[in-house]
Amino acid sequence: MSTLSAPIGTSSGTPPGTSTDDATTGAGDDSTSSTSEDPTGGTGLPADRPACNPADDLEPNEIEDEAYVLNNITDDDSSGDFVESILAGDVDVDWFAYMGQDVAFAVVDPTSTLAADQEIRLCVFVECADGNTVPFTCVDSIYDESPDGRPGCCDTGVSALVSIDLYCGNDGGDESAYIFMRVDRGHPDACVPYDIDYHF
Ligand SMILES: [Ca+2]
Ligand SMILES: [Ca+2]
Ligand SMILES: [Ca+2]
């Protein structure tokens, strides 16, 4: 089975316990070097965002490739999950991703419900694990495509709901898919806590 780590490229560090005897060679210097021009102050985050309390410990997750990886779930809705985070100012973008596995006796209906104190936008983008994603229409939400070209639907509000009728173009009828959720369009100088309830 494929795993989510391949397509979305989680940052890979040296696993704990791995011998680092060759560290003195400098061969491991693949991080952003310590230039004085880093506008993020080394945090990887845009500078012009408010400091939120508590801090958002799921950061940085500003781009699709660096989505915070949630556990895999199946299309049995009882395996759905919940994520809480904070949208910091109007520059913060939060990406989350999970793999949804199509199992027997359940229905694939990737659905995410966002709740927040202020109006923000939730988008859900999909990519079939096997075969092309069959074009779909968005119900009570707006069609959009992610920067990496995945189709999806967006909804904005203090309560936002996106549910996608997902089918994949493969012979086996397997609708397993990678799901990317994006939260953005926050408010200047405001820390907006939100939660997303999701199932596949
Ligand atoms: Ca389901
Ligand atoms: Ca955030
Ligand atoms: Ca973010």
XYZ file of N, CA, C and O and ligand atoms in Angstrom:
803
model
N 0.841 -1.202 0.000
C 0.000 0.000 0.000
C 0.869 1.243 0.000
O 1.910 1.294 0.629
N 0.432 2.223 -0.712
C 1.192 3.465 -0.684
C 0.901 4.196 0.621
O -0.107 3.975 1.274
N 1.806 5.037 0.973
C 1.609 5.834 2.174
C 1.598 7.295 1.799
O 2.030 7.673 0.727
N 1.092 8.075 2.700
C 0.952 9.494 2.423
C 2.294 10.190 2.376
O 2.444 11.222 1.747
N 3.286 9.623 3.012
C 4.537 10.364 3.148
C 5.189 10.595 1.797
O 5.878 11.591 1.610
N 4.954 9.705 0.846
C 5.630 9.887 -0.427
C 5.145 11.118 -1.182
O 5.946 11.979 -1.514
N 3.839 11.245 -1.428
C 3.422 12.377 -2.260
C 3.519 13.728 -1.588
O 3.688 14.716 -2.261
N 3.397 13.792 -0.304
C 3.401 15.115 0.272
C 4.715 15.468 0.933
O 4.870 16.549 1.454
N 5.676 14.555 0.857
C 7.029 14.925 1.211
C 7.205 15.474 2.609
O 7.544 16.631 2.779
N 6.977 14.687 3.570
C 7.233 15.137 4.925
C 8.719 15.364 5.102
O 9.539 14.698 4.497
N 9.043 16.318 5.935
C 10.452 16.596 6.157
C 11.080 15.411 6.862
O 10.530 14.866 7.814
N 12.204 14.998 6.382
C 12.848 13.833 6.969
C 14.090 14.254 7.727
O 14.938 14.950 7.201
N 14.165 13.869 8.949
C 15.343 14.146 9.737
C 16.058 12.853 10.035
O 15.629 11.789 9.628
N 17.150 12.949 10.743
C 17.861 11.751 11.137
C 17.083 11.074 12.255
O 16.785 11.701 13.254
N 16.713 9.826 12.062
C 15.942 9.142 13.107
C 16.749 9.055 14.392
O 17.973 8.918 14.335
N 16.062 9.136 15.512
C 16.762 8.994 16.777
C 17.475 7.655 16.826
O 16.949 6.650 16.360
N 18.645 7.666 17.373
C 19.364 6.413 17.509
C 20.239 6.095 16.319
O 21.044 5.185 16.350
N 20.065 6.847 15.231
C 20.912 6.613 14.077
C 22.315 7.153 14.352
O 22.464 8.233 14.899
N 23.287 6.390 13.994
C 24.658 6.840 14.211
C 24.952 8.076 13.384
O 24.601 8.166 12.210
N 25.537 9.056 13.993
C 25.882 10.280 13.271
C 27.391 10.497 13.298
O 27.873 11.610 13.363
N 28.124 9.366 13.227
C 29.579 9.460 13.300
C 30.164 10.302 12.177
O 31.242 10.860 12.295
N 29.430 10.376 11.073
C 29.992 11.100 9.940
C 29.583 12.561 9.940
O 29.736 13.259 8.961
N 29.030 13.029 11.049
C 28.534 14.397 11.092
C 29.646 15.413 10.861
O 29.401 16.502 10.366
N 30.866 15.045 11.203
C 31.956 15.999 11.075
C 32.329 16.249 9.620
O 33.065 17.176 9.320
N 31.804 15.427 8.721
C 32.117 15.652 7.318
C 31.333 16.817 6.749
O 31.662 17.349 5.707
N 30.276 17.207 7.443
C 29.457 18.306 6.948
C 28.526 17.885 5.837
O 27.840 18.710 5.253
N 28.471 16.612 5.547
C 27.652 16.152 4.436
C 26.161 16.301 4.732
O 25.347 16.323 3.832
N 25.829 16.441 5.978
C 24.417 16.512 6.334
C 23.853 17.921 6.329
O 22.765 18.156 6.813
N 24.588 18.853 5.771
C 24.146 20.246 5.819
C 23.128 20.521 4.722
O 23.425 21.116 3.705
N 21.907 20.039 4.937
C 20.879 20.250 3.922
C 19.791 21.202 4.418
O 18.789 21.413 3.763
N 19.990 21.767 5.571
C 18.980 22.684 6.080
C 19.236 24.081 5.537
O 20.279 24.353 4.949
N 18.254 24.945 5.703
C 18.464 26.316 5.292
C 19.620 26.877 6.110
O 19.579 26.876 7.328
N 20.628 27.309 5.428
C 21.819 27.774 6.130
C 21.520 29.086 6.835
O 20.529 29.760 6.565
N 22.386 29.433 7.723
C 22.105 30.548 8.611
C 22.430 31.889 7.961
O 23.331 32.585 8.396
N 21.717 32.201 6.915
C 21.888 33.523 6.336
C 21.135 34.527 7.199
O 20.156 34.198 7.855
N 21.598 35.754 7.168
C 20.950 36.782 7.972
C 19.718 37.332 7.253
O 19.070 38.237 7.732
N 19.400 36.763 6.080
C 18.290 37.310 5.297
C 16.990 36.542 5.522
O 15.980 36.861 4.918
N 17.017 35.542 6.363
C 15.815 34.756 6.594
C 14.718 35.624 7.221
O 14.820 36.018 8.378
N 13.670 35.953 6.457
C 12.639 36.846 6.985
C 11.745 36.191 8.027
O 10.935 36.842 8.680
N 11.898 34.908 8.168
C 11.014 34.206 9.091
C 11.611 34.119 10.479
O 10.993 33.574 11.393
N 12.828 34.637 10.639
C 13.466 34.522 11.937
C 13.792 33.075 12.289
O 13.926 32.723 13.450
N 13.885 32.243 11.292
C 14.249 30.854 11.528
C 13.077 29.955 11.850
O 13.241 28.762 12.016
N 11.887 30.506 11.941
C 10.736 29.676 12.283
C 10.089 29.064 11.052
O 9.275 28.170 11.167
N 10.441 29.561 9.873
C 9.787 29.091 8.666
C 8.439 29.730 8.443
O 7.703 29.359 7.535
N 8.082 30.681 9.267
C 6.769 31.311 9.168
C 6.912 32.764 8.717
O 7.906 33.405 9.012
N 5.928 33.282 8.014
C 5.958 34.693 7.650
C 6.066 35.561 8.894
O 5.522 35.229 9.950
N 6.767 36.665 8.768
C 7.027 37.491 9.934
C 5.800 38.299 10.361
O 5.587 38.525 11.546
N 4.989 38.727 9.400
C 3.903 39.645 9.744
C 2.638 38.905 10.149
O 1.591 39.021 9.541
N 2.767 38.139 11.203
C 1.591 37.472 11.754
C 1.611 37.675 13.262
O 2.663 37.794 13.868
N 0.445 37.744 13.850
C 0.412 37.936 15.300
C 0.931 36.700 16.025
O 0.840 35.593 15.508
N 1.493 36.918 17.193
C 1.881 35.798 18.045
C 0.637 35.343 18.795
O -0.016 36.133 19.466
N 0.295 34.090 18.641
C -0.918 33.588 19.268
C -0.566 32.819 20.542
O 0.482 32.206 20.643
N -1.462 32.877 21.480
C -1.261 32.186 22.736
C -2.495 31.345 23.045
O -3.566 31.919 23.248
N -2.408 30.028 23.048
C -1.182 29.261 22.855
C -0.704 29.307 21.408
O -1.492 29.636 20.520
N 0.553 28.975 21.185
C 1.075 28.952 19.824
C 0.478 27.765 19.068
O 0.002 26.812 19.671
N 0.503 27.867 17.767
C 0.005 26.782 16.923
C 1.137 25.779 16.723
O 2.057 26.016 15.949
N 1.068 24.672 17.425
C 2.189 23.726 17.364
C 2.144 22.814 16.137
O 2.945 21.892 16.027
N 1.201 23.059 15.239
C 1.168 22.280 14.003
C 1.869 23.027 12.864
O 1.912 22.547 11.736
N 2.415 24.204 13.180
C 3.145 24.991 12.192
C 4.583 24.476 12.046
O 5.103 23.869 12.980
N 5.272 24.805 10.944
C 4.722 25.457 9.763
C 4.048 24.454 8.829
O 4.497 23.326 8.697
N 2.974 24.910 8.215
C 2.226 24.074 7.267
C 1.635 24.979 6.190
O 0.458 24.891 5.866
N 2.492 25.845 5.660
C 2.015 26.921 4.788
C 1.686 26.483 3.374
O 0.952 27.161 2.675
N 2.292 25.383 2.943
C 2.072 24.958 1.557
C 1.654 23.495 1.514
O 1.871 22.721 2.442
N 1.055 23.160 0.396
C 0.506 21.816 0.172
C 1.554 20.728 0.450
O 1.252 19.712 1.082
N 2.766 20.965 -0.019
C 3.842 19.995 0.153
C 4.235 19.802 1.609
O 4.882 18.814 1.941
N 3.913 20.771 2.434
C 4.301 20.694 3.841
C 3.084 20.593 4.747
O 3.082 21.062 5.880
N 2.042 19.980 4.216
C 0.831 19.785 5.010
C 1.147 18.982 6.265
O 1.979 18.069 6.239
N 0.476 19.339 7.345
C 0.597 18.549 8.571
C -0.108 17.216 8.328
O -1.290 17.178 7.959
N 0.613 16.129 8.548
C 0.080 14.809 8.190
C -0.735 14.224 9.333
O -0.218 14.008 10.432
N -1.995 14.000 9.050
C -2.904 13.374 10.010
C -2.905 11.866 9.773
O -2.524 11.389 8.698
N -3.357 11.129 10.770
C -3.405 9.675 10.633
C -4.351 9.256 9.512
O -5.357 9.914 9.247
N -4.024 8.148 8.878
C -4.928 7.564 7.889
C -6.249 7.206 8.549
O -6.273 6.782 9.702
N -7.331 7.355 7.800
C -8.620 6.864 8.270
C -9.259 6.056 7.148
O -8.791 6.087 6.004
N -10.314 5.338 7.463
C -11.034 4.599 6.432
C -12.357 5.308 6.148
O -12.707 6.295 6.799
N -13.086 4.787 5.165
C -14.364 5.418 4.833
C -15.477 5.006 5.793
O -16.627 5.435 5.638
N -15.134 4.204 6.771
C -16.058 3.992 7.895
C -16.035 5.284 8.721
O -15.012 5.632 9.311
N -17.158 5.993 8.749
C -17.147 7.330 9.338
C -16.739 7.337 10.809
O -16.296 8.354 11.336
N -16.876 6.201 11.471
C -16.482 6.155 12.874
C -14.969 6.254 13.037
O -14.473 6.475 14.139
N -14.220 6.107 11.951
C -12.770 6.271 12.048
C -12.366 7.718 11.767
O -11.186 8.049 11.756
N -13.352 8.575 11.538
C -13.065 9.991 11.334
C -12.385 10.602 12.537
O -12.325 9.991 13.610
N -11.867 11.788 12.361
C -11.067 12.395 13.425
C -11.323 13.902 13.485
O -12.245 14.417 12.819
N -10.476 14.583 14.220
C -10.721 15.931 14.646
C -9.363 16.610 14.747
O -8.415 16.010 15.240
N -9.242 17.838 14.258
C -7.983 18.564 14.424
C -8.300 19.988 14.859
O -9.270 20.589 14.387
N -7.519 20.498 15.798
C -7.685 21.859 16.289
C -6.442 22.658 15.958
O -5.331 22.166 16.134
N -6.646 23.880 15.514
C -5.487 24.709 15.216
C -5.892 26.180 15.289
O -6.972 26.512 15.779
N -4.996 27.049 14.824
C -5.209 28.496 14.933
C -4.790 29.152 13.628
O -3.734 28.835 13.077
N -5.621 30.071 13.136
C -5.239 30.851 11.968
C -4.737 32.205 12.471
O -5.482 32.975 13.084
N -3.450 32.465 12.221
C -2.781 33.644 12.792
C -2.717 34.771 11.764
O -1.937 34.730 10.819
N -3.562 35.770 11.955
C -3.566 36.906 11.048
C -4.108 36.550 9.675
O -4.730 35.500 9.491
N -3.863 37.434 8.715
C -4.398 37.197 7.378
C -3.369 36.568 6.440
O -3.648 36.394 5.256
N -2.190 36.245 6.964
C -1.167 35.644 6.102
C -1.017 34.149 6.348
O -0.443 33.436 5.536
N -1.524 33.685 7.473
C -1.355 32.273 7.814
C -2.181 31.397 6.872
O -3.323 31.710 6.540
N -1.570 30.311 6.447
C -2.270 29.278 5.691
C -1.968 27.955 6.383
O -0.823 27.674 6.717
N -2.989 27.181 6.648
C -2.797 25.898 7.321
C -3.222 24.762 6.396
O -4.380 24.698 5.963
N -2.283 23.863 6.149
C -2.562 22.682 5.327
C -2.519 21.426 6.193
O -1.625 21.278 7.025
N -3.466 20.556 5.962
C -3.501 19.254 6.617
C -3.741 18.203 5.539
O -4.369 18.499 4.519
N -3.260 17.002 5.777
C -3.486 15.945 4.791
C -3.648 14.608 5.490
O -3.058 14.368 6.545
N -4.475 13.783 4.908
C -4.581 12.406 5.406
C -4.866 11.498 4.225
O -5.271 11.950 3.149
N -4.654 10.217 4.439
C -5.064 9.259 3.430
C -6.332 8.584 3.888
O -6.415 8.104 5.025
N -7.322 8.547 3.000
C -8.558 7.850 3.267
C -8.547 6.520 2.538
O -8.283 6.469 1.337
N -8.804 5.454 3.269
C -8.785 4.122 2.675
C -10.202 3.605 2.486
O -11.016 3.632 3.415
N -10.461 3.165 1.278
C -11.764 2.621 0.912
C -11.822 1.162 1.350
O -11.110 0.320 0.819
N -12.649 0.887 2.347
C -12.791 -0.488 2.817
C -14.215 -0.970 2.535
O -15.096 -0.179 2.188
N -14.425 -2.262 2.694
C -15.730 -2.839 2.390
C -16.810 -2.341 3.353
O -16.523 -2.001 4.503
N -18.019 -2.302 2.863
C -19.207 -2.000 3.686
C -19.218 -0.590 4.263
O -19.800 -0.334 5.306
N -18.555 0.341 3.584
C -18.637 1.736 3.993
C -18.655 2.586 2.723
O -18.324 2.108 1.642
N -19.060 3.834 2.864
C -19.227 4.712 1.708
C -18.187 5.827 1.757
O -17.994 6.463 2.788
N -17.533 6.050 0.619
C -16.557 7.135 0.539
C -17.286 8.469 0.362
O -17.957 8.686 -0.640
N -17.184 9.322 1.367
C -17.817 10.643 1.291
C -16.957 11.646 2.072
O -17.350 12.117 3.140
N -15.759 11.944 1.551
C -14.864 12.832 2.303
C -15.561 14.131 2.689
O -15.996 14.887 1.833
N -15.685 14.350 3.987
C -16.453 15.468 4.526
C -15.664 16.126 5.651
O -15.135 15.444 6.523
N -15.577 17.446 5.586
C -14.897 18.194 6.636
C -15.798 19.332 7.088
O -16.367 20.044 6.274
N -15.908 19.485 8.387
C -16.713 20.545 8.971
C -15.823 21.416 9.841
O -15.179 20.928 10.763
N -15.788 22.707 9.529
C -14.955 23.641 10.281
C -15.823 24.507 11.166
O -16.910 24.936 10.765
N -15.338 24.753 12.379
C -16.005 25.688 13.280
C -14.968 26.674 13.798
O -13.872 26.278 14.196
N -15.310 27.968 13.764
C -14.371 29.005 14.188
C -15.147 30.178 14.770
O -16.357 30.296 14.587
N -14.428 31.076 15.461
C -15.064 32.257 16.045
C -15.322 33.334 15.004
O -16.225 34.153 15.160
N -14.481 33.359 13.983
C -14.652 34.334 12.914
C -14.676 33.605 11.587
O -14.195 32.484 11.466
N -15.213 34.287 10.566
C -15.321 33.697 9.255
C -13.945 33.405 8.668
O -13.120 34.309 8.529
N -13.683 32.181 8.327
C -12.470 31.808 7.612
C -12.859 30.797 6.541
O -14.001 30.350 6.482
N -11.895 30.463 5.679
C -12.222 29.598 4.550
C -11.634 28.206 4.727
O -10.481 28.044 5.125
N -12.428 27.232 4.425
C -11.981 25.833 4.404
C -12.089 25.305 2.980
O -13.136 25.437 2.338
N -10.994 24.724 2.488
C -11.031 24.037 1.202
C -10.582 22.598 1.406
O -9.707 22.325 2.228
N -11.197 21.704 0.660
C -10.816 20.295 0.694
C -10.498 19.864 -0.731
O -11.327 20.046 -1.635
N -9.286 19.342 -0.925
C -8.837 18.906 -2.244
C -8.571 17.407 -2.202
O -8.171 16.872 -1.162
N -8.792 16.752 -3.328
C -8.700 15.293 -3.347
C -7.812 14.802 -4.476
O -7.673 15.444 -5.508
N -7.210 13.629 -4.237
C -6.433 12.961 -5.277
C -6.568 11.462 -5.084
O -6.160 10.926 -4.050
N -7.144 10.797 -6.062
C -7.296 9.351 -5.950
C -5.938 8.676 -5.847
O -4.965 9.077 -6.508
N -5.859 7.644 -5.013
C -4.606 6.905 -4.882
C -4.354 6.067 -6.129
O -3.211 5.832 -6.511
N -5.444 5.617 -6.780
C -5.317 4.785 -7.982
C -6.288 5.295 -9.037
O -7.493 5.271 -8.833
N -5.766 5.762 -10.142
C -6.621 6.261 -11.214
C -6.902 7.744 -11.075
O -6.559 8.377 -10.080
N -7.534 8.281 -12.103
C -7.848 9.708 -12.111
C -9.061 10.006 -11.244
O -9.972 9.201 -11.134
N -9.050 11.180 -10.647
C -10.210 11.627 -9.893
C -11.306 12.021 -10.877
O -11.096 12.870 -11.734
N -12.454 11.385 -10.762
C -13.564 11.690 -11.664
C -14.095 13.085 -11.320
O -14.314 13.401 -10.140
N -14.267 13.949 -12.350
C -14.752 15.311 -12.073
C -16.050 15.302 -11.264
O -16.921 14.449 -11.478
N -16.151 16.241 -10.346
C -17.322 16.299 -9.466
C -17.804 17.736 -9.382
O -17.091 18.669 -9.739
N -19.022 17.905 -8.921
C -19.534 19.246 -8.670
C -19.587 19.467 -7.164
O -19.760 18.521 -6.388
N -19.430 20.716 -6.777
C -19.426 21.060 -5.368
C -20.832 21.468 -4.944
O -21.468 22.286 -5.604
N -21.305 20.876 -3.879
C -22.634 21.174 -3.377
C -22.529 22.159 -2.217
O -21.836 21.894 -1.228
N -23.187 23.308 -2.343
C -23.140 24.356 -1.314
C -21.713 24.768 -0.977
O -21.396 25.126 0.167
N -20.842 24.689 -1.967
C -19.454 25.104 -1.807
C -18.938 25.453 -3.203
O -19.631 25.243 -4.199
N -17.740 25.986 -3.259
C -17.228 26.542 -4.517
C -16.060 25.703 -5.023
O -15.106 25.430 -4.287
N -16.148 25.324 -6.291
C -15.082 24.523 -6.883
C -13.785 25.324 -6.964
O -13.776 26.499 -7.307
N -12.691 24.666 -6.671
C -11.384 25.297 -6.816
C -10.366 24.190 -7.031
O -10.674 23.010 -6.837
N -9.163 24.592 -7.436
C -8.080 23.626 -7.537
C -6.928 24.104 -6.683
O -6.686 25.309 -6.552
N -6.236 23.149 -6.094
C -5.115 23.499 -5.222
C -3.951 23.992 -6.072
O -3.914 23.764 -7.288
N -2.967 24.635 -5.449
C -1.779 25.061 -6.197
C -1.110 23.908 -6.938
O -0.552 24.106 -8.010
N -1.190 22.708 -6.397
C -0.586 21.554 -7.059
C -1.553 20.852 -8.016
O -1.250 19.778 -8.519
N -2.719 21.452 -8.246
C -3.632 20.959 -9.259
C -4.664 19.950 -8.813
O -5.335 19.345 -9.653
N -4.805 19.743 -7.522
C -5.825 18.808 -7.054
C -7.182 19.509 -7.030
O -7.286 20.633 -6.542
N -8.229 18.853 -7.518
C -9.559 19.466 -7.506
C -10.168 19.439 -6.113
O -9.847 18.554 -5.304
N -11.028 20.412 -5.845
C -11.642 20.440 -4.535
C -12.774 21.439 -4.448
O -13.213 22.011 -5.445
N -13.266 21.635 -3.234
C -14.366 22.546 -2.970
C -14.021 23.388 -1.744
O -13.347 22.910 -0.830
N -14.515 24.637 -1.748
C -14.238 25.559 -0.648
C -15.537 26.130 -0.093
O -16.501 26.344 -0.827
N -15.517 26.392 1.202
C -16.649 27.036 1.858
C -16.091 27.980 2.922
O -15.063 27.701 3.537
N -16.763 29.117 3.103
C -16.289 30.141 4.029
C -17.355 30.434 5.062
O -18.535 30.539 4.728
N -16.939 30.565 6.323
C -17.897 30.921 7.349
C -17.352 30.625 8.731
O -16.222 30.144 8.875
N -18.150 30.937 9.759
C -17.793 30.508 11.111
C -18.104 29.018 11.247
O -17.601 28.336 12.124
N -18.943 28.565 10.351
C -19.217 27.146 10.223
C -19.154 26.825 8.735
O -19.968 27.324 7.961
N -18.163 26.051 8.348
C -17.971 25.748 6.923
C -18.021 24.240 6.736
O -17.501 23.482 7.557
N -18.645 23.837 5.661
C -18.813 22.404 5.402
C -18.446 22.093 3.957
O -18.957 22.725 3.031
N -17.553 21.121 3.784
C -17.220 20.644 2.446
C -17.364 19.133 2.434
O -16.795 18.439 3.287
N -18.149 18.647 1.477
C -18.319 17.214 1.310
C -18.204 16.897 -0.176
O -18.837 17.562 -0.995
N -17.386 15.935 -0.521
C -17.097 15.666 -1.929
C -17.566 14.268 -2.313
O -17.322 13.287 -1.601
N -18.238 14.211 -3.460
C -18.710 12.953 -4.022
C -17.578 12.382 -4.866
O -17.435 12.707 -6.032
N -16.766 11.549 -4.247
C -15.498 11.153 -4.858
C -15.578 9.793 -5.544
O -15.997 8.807 -4.935
N -15.168 9.793 -6.812
C -15.009 8.541 -7.540
C -13.670 8.550 -8.253
O -13.206 9.602 -8.688
N -13.086 7.355 -8.343
C -11.774 7.236 -8.962
C -11.859 6.358 -10.202
O -12.593 5.372 -10.223
N -11.130 6.744 -11.217
C -11.149 5.998 -12.472
C -10.209 4.807 -12.443
O -9.120 4.853 -13.010
N -10.620 3.760 -11.778
C -9.840 2.514 -11.810
C -10.796 1.338 -11.901
O -11.991 1.461 -11.645
N -10.261 0.194 -12.267
C -11.104 -0.978 -12.517
C -11.648 -1.607 -11.245
O -12.692 -2.245 -11.259
N -10.956 -1.421 -10.143
C -11.338 -2.138 -8.936
C -12.396 -1.458 -8.098
O -12.819 -1.981 -7.075
N -12.828 -0.232 -8.509
C -13.790 0.483 -7.698
C -13.215 0.937 -6.366
O -13.935 1.089 -5.379
N -11.898 1.143 -6.377
C -11.231 1.558 -5.135
C -11.147 3.077 -5.088
O -10.463 3.694 -5.889
N -11.887 3.657 -4.133
C -11.908 5.113 -4.012
C -10.961 5.633 -2.922
O -11.166 6.720 -2.392
N -9.939 4.867 -2.584
C -8.953 5.373 -1.629
C -8.321 6.642 -2.199
O -8.094 6.740 -3.407
N -8.047 7.617 -1.339
C -7.579 8.906 -1.848
C -6.782 9.669 -0.807
O -6.892 9.429 0.398
N -5.972 10.588 -1.312
C -5.292 11.556 -0.453
C -6.178 12.785 -0.348
O -6.665 13.305 -1.357
N -6.396 13.228 0.858
C -7.253 14.381 1.099
C -6.410 15.507 1.692
O -5.691 15.303 2.682
N -6.504 16.664 1.072
C -5.779 17.844 1.553
C -6.798 18.885 2.009
O -7.697 19.241 1.258
N -6.636 19.357 3.236
C -7.530 20.393 3.760
C -6.706 21.663 3.958
O -5.602 21.615 4.503
N -7.265 22.777 3.505
C -6.564 24.055 3.651
C -7.472 25.058 4.359
O -8.645 25.204 4.008
N -6.920 25.762 5.330
C -7.645 26.828 6.020
C -6.887 28.124 5.785
O -5.664 28.175 6.000
N -7.592 29.150 5.312
C -6.930 30.435 5.084
C -7.966 31.560 5.137
O -9.085 31.370 5.582
N -7.539 32.735 4.673
C -8.366 33.947 4.686
C -8.764 34.353 6.103
O -9.934 34.616 6.403
N -7.732 34.415 6.957
C -7.928 34.919 8.307
C -8.011 36.428 8.322
O -8.221 37.061 7.282
N -7.852 36.996 9.506
C -8.073 38.428 9.697
C -6.826 39.075 10.281
O -6.167 38.494 11.146
N -6.499 40.301 9.819
C -5.280 40.957 10.277
C -5.221 41.019 11.806
O -6.214 41.395 12.446
N -4.096 40.659 12.346
C -3.809 40.775 13.783
C -4.729 39.940 14.668
O -4.756 40.134 15.878
N -5.491 39.035 14.082
C -6.386 38.215 14.895
C -5.900 36.767 14.900
O -5.464 36.238 13.884
N -5.965 36.149 16.068
C -5.718 34.717 16.178
C -7.079 34.032 16.224
O -7.853 34.250 17.161
N -7.377 33.269 15.222
C -8.686 32.631 15.142
C -8.538 31.123 15.371
O -8.088 30.398 14.486
N -8.899 30.655 16.566
C -8.878 29.209 16.783
C -10.007 28.557 15.977
O -11.067 29.162 15.766
N -9.740 27.360 15.515
C -10.782 26.631 14.769
C -10.587 25.140 14.987
O -9.522 24.695 15.445
N -11.603 24.405 14.686
C -11.448 22.954 14.653
C -12.107 22.402 13.410
O -13.016 23.010 12.848
N -11.586 21.291 12.973
C -12.144 20.602 11.803
C -12.475 19.179 12.209
O -11.624 18.438 12.699
N -13.719 18.834 12.000
C -14.210 17.485 12.198
C -14.232 16.849 10.812
O -14.830 17.420 9.908
N -13.613 15.702 10.633
C -13.580 15.152 9.272
C -13.756 13.639 9.284
O -13.399 12.955 10.232
N -14.366 13.177 8.219
C -14.412 11.735 7.983
C -14.278 11.505 6.488
O -14.345 12.436 5.681
N -14.092 10.243 6.112
C -13.820 9.919 4.706
C -14.891 8.983 4.173
O -15.237 8.022 4.820
Ca -17.690 7.480 4.761
Ca -1.946 28.146 11.809
Ca 0.165 27.748 8.857
